[in-house]
PDB file of C-alpha atoms in Angstrom:
ATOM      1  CA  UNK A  42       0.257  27.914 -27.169  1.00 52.00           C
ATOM      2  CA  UNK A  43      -2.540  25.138 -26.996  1.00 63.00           C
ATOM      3  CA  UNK A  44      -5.327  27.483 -27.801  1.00 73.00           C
ATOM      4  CA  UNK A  45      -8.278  25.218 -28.338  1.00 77.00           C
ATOM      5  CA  UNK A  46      -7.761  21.319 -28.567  1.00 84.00           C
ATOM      6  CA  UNK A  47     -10.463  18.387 -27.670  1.00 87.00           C
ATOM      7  CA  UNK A  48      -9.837  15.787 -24.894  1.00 87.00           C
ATOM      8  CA  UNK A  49     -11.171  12.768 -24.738  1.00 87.00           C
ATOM      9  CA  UNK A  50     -12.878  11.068 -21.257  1.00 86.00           C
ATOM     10  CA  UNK A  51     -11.612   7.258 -21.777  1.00 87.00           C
ATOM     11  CA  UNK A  52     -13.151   4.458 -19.534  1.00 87.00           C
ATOM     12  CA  UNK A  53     -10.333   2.383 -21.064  1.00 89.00           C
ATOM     13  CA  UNK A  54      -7.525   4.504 -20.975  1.00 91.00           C
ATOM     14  CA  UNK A  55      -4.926   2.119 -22.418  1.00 92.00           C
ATOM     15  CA  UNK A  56      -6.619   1.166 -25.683  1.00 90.00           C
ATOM     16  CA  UNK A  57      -7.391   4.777 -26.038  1.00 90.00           C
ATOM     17  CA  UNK A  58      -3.536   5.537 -25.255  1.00 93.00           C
ATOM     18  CA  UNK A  59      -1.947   2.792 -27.646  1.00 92.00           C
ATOM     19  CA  UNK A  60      -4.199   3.297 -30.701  1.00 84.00           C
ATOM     20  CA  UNK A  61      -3.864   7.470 -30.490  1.00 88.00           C
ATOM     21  CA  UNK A  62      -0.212   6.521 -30.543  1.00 94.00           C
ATOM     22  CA  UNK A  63      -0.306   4.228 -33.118  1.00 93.00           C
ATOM     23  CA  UNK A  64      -2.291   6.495 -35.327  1.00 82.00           C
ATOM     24  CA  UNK A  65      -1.642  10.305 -34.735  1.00 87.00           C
ATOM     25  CA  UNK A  66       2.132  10.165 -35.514  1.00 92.00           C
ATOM     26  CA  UNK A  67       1.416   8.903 -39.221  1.00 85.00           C
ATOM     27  CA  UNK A  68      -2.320  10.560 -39.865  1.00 77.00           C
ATOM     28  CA  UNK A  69      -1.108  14.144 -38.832  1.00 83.00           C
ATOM     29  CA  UNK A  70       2.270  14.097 -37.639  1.00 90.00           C
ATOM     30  CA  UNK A  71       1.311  14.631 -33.942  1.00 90.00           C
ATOM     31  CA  UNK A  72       4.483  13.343 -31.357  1.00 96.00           C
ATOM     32  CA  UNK A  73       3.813  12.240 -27.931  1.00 97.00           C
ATOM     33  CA  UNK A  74       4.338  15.508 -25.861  1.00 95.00           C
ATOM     34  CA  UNK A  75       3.267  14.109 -22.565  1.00 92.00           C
ATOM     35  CA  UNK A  76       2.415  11.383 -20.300  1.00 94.00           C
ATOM     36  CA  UNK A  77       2.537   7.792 -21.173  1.00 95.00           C
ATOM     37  CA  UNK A  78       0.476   4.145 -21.637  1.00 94.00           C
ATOM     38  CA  UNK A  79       0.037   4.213 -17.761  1.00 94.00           C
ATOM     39  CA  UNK A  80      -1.590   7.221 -17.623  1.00 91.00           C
ATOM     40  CA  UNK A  81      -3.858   8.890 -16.302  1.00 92.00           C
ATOM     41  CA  UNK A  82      -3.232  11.469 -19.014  1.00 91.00           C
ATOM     42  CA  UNK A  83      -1.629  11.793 -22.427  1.00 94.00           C
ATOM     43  CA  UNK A  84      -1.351  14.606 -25.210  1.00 94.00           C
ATOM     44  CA  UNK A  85       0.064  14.950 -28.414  1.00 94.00           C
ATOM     45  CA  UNK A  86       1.654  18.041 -30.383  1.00 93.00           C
ATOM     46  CA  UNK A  87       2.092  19.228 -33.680  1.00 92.00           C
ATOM     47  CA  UNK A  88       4.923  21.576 -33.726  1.00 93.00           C
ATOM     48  CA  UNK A  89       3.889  23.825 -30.315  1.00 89.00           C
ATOM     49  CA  UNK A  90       0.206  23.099 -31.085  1.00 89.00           C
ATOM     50  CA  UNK A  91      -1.802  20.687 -28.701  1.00 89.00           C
ATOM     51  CA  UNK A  92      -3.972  18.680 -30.621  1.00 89.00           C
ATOM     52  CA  UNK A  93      -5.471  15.860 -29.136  1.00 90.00           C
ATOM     53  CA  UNK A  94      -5.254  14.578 -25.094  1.00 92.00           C
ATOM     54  CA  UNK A  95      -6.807  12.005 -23.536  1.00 91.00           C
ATOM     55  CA  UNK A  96      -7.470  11.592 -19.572  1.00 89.00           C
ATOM     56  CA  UNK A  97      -9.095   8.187 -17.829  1.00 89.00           C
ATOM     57  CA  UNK A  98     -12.636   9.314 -17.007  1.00 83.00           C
ATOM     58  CA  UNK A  99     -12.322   8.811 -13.144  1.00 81.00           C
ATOM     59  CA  UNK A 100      -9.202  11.250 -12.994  1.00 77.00           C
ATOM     60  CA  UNK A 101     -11.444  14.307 -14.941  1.00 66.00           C
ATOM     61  CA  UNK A 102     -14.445  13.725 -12.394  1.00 63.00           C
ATOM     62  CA  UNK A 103     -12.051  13.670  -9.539  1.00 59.00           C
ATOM     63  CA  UNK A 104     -10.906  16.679 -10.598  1.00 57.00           C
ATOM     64  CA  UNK A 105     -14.026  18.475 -11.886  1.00 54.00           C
ATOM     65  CA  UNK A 106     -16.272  18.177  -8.866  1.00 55.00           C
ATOM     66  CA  UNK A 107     -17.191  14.631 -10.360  1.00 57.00           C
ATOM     67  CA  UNK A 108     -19.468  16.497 -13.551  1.00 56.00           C
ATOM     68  CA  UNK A 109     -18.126  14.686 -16.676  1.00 53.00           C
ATOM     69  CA  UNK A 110     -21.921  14.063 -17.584  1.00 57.00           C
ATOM     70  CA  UNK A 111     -23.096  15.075 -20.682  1.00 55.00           C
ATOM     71  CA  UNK A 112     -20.707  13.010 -23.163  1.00 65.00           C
ATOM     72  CA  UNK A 113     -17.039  11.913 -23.906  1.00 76.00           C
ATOM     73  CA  UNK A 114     -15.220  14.696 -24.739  1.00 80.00           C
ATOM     74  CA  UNK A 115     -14.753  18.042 -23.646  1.00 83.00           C
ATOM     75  CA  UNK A 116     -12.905  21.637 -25.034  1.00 85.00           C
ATOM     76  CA  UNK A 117      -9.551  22.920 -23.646  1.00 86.00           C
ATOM     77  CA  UNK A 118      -8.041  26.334 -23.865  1.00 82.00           C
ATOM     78  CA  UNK A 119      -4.946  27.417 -22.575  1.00 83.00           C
ATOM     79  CA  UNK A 120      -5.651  30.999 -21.682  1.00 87.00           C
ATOM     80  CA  UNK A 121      -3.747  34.155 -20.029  1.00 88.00           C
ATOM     81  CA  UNK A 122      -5.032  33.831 -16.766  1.00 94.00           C
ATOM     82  CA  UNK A 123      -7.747  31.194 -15.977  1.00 95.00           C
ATOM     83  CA  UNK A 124      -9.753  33.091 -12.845  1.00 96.00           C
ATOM     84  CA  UNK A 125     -10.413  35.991 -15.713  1.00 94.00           C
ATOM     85  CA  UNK A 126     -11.580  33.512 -18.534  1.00 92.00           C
ATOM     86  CA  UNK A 127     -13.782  31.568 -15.641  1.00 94.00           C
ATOM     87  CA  UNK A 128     -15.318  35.025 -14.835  1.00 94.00           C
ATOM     88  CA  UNK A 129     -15.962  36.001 -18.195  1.00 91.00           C
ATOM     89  CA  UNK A 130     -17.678  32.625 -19.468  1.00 89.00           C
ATOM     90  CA  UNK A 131     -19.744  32.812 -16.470  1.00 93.00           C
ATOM     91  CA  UNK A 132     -20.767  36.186 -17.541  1.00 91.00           C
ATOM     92  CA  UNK A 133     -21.672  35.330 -20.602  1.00 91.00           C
ATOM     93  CA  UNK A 134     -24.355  32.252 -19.852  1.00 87.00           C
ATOM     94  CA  UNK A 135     -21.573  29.451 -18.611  1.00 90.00           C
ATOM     95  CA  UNK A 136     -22.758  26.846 -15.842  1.00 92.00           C
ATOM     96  CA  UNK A 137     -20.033  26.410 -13.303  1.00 96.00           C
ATOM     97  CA  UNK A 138     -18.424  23.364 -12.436  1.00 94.00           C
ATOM     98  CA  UNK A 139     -14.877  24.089 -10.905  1.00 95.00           C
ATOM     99  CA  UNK A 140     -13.478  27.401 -10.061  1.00 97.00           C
ATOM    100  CA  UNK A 141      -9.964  28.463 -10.593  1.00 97.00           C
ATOM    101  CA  UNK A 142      -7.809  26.025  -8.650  1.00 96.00           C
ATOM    102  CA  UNK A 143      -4.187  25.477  -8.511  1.00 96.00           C
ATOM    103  CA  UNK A 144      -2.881  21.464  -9.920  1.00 91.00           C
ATOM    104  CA  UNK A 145       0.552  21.238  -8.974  1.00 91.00           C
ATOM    105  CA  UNK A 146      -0.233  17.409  -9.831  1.00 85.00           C
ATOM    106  CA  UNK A 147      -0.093  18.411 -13.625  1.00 80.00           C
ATOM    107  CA  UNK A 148       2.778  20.989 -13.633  1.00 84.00           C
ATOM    108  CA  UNK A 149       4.027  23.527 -11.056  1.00 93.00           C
ATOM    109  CA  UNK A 150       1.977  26.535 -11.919  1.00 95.00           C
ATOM    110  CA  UNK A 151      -1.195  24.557 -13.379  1.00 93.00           C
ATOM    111  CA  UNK A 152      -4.159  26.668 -12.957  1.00 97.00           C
ATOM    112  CA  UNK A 153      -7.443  24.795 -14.014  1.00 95.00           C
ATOM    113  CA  UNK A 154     -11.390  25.986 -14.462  1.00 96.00           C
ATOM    114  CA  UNK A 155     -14.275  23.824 -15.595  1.00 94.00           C
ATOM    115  CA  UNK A 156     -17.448  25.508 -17.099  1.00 91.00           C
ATOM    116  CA  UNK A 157     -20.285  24.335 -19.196  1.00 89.00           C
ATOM    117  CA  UNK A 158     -21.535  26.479 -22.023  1.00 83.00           C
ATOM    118  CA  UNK A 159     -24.675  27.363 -22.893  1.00 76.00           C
ATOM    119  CA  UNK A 160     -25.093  23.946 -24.916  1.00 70.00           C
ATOM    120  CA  UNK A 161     -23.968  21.729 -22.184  1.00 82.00           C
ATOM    121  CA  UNK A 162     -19.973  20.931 -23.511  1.00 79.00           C
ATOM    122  CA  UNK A 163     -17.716  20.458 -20.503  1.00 88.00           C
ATOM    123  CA  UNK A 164     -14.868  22.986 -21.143  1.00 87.00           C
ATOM    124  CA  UNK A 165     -11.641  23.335 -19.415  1.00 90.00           C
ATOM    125  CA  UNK A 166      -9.386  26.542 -19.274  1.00 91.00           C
ATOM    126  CA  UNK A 167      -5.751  26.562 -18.009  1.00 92.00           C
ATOM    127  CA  UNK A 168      -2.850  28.364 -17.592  1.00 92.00           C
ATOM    128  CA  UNK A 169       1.114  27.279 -16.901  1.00 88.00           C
TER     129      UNK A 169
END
């Protein structure tokens, strides 16, 4: 279970793709676990653990209400069910930016939220 792992907003996706893949195999042992130099979106594993993805900046803000603002990267957490964690997080002093939505695009039962916390990091919760 990917339970917290950073991804990176790339403007140029393919430097950002070949030099991760260059790199993370040796530095920490991380394999390839999806997507590919064309992207729009790559990730790599350790064992079952995600550990670093990237996505071309244009894709995230397509798909969270256009808000990548605020800096490069953001937090992701795969989590039980993503309408609960959305609801909680916006209990507890989160800024919406995309409520629960289904994205079939990334797997068939990809379920995706975007909040901000308190301090303005772009975080992204999702189940499959």
């Amino acid at each position: 279970m990917d339970a917290l792992h950073p991804r990176l907003m790339v403007t140029d996706y393919g430097a950002a793709f070949r030099f991760y893949d260059a790199v993370l195999p040796a530095l920490i042992g991380a394999r390839l676990a999806r997507g590919s130099a064309d992207g729009p979106y790559a990730s790599w594993d350790v064992g079952t653990e995600g550990v670093l993805a990237l996505i071309e900046r244009g894709e995230l803000g397509a798909l969270s209400g256009g808000d990548t603002a605020g800096g490069a990267s953001m937090l992701v957490s795969r989590v039980a069910d993503v309408t609960t964690g959305y609801e909680l997080c916006l209990r507890h002093g989160a800024a919406a930016v995309a409520g629960p939505a289904a994205r079939p695009e990334w797997g068939p039962t990809m379920r995706t939220a975007h909040v901000r916390d308190p301090a303005g990091n772009l975080w992204e919760l999702q189940s499959y």
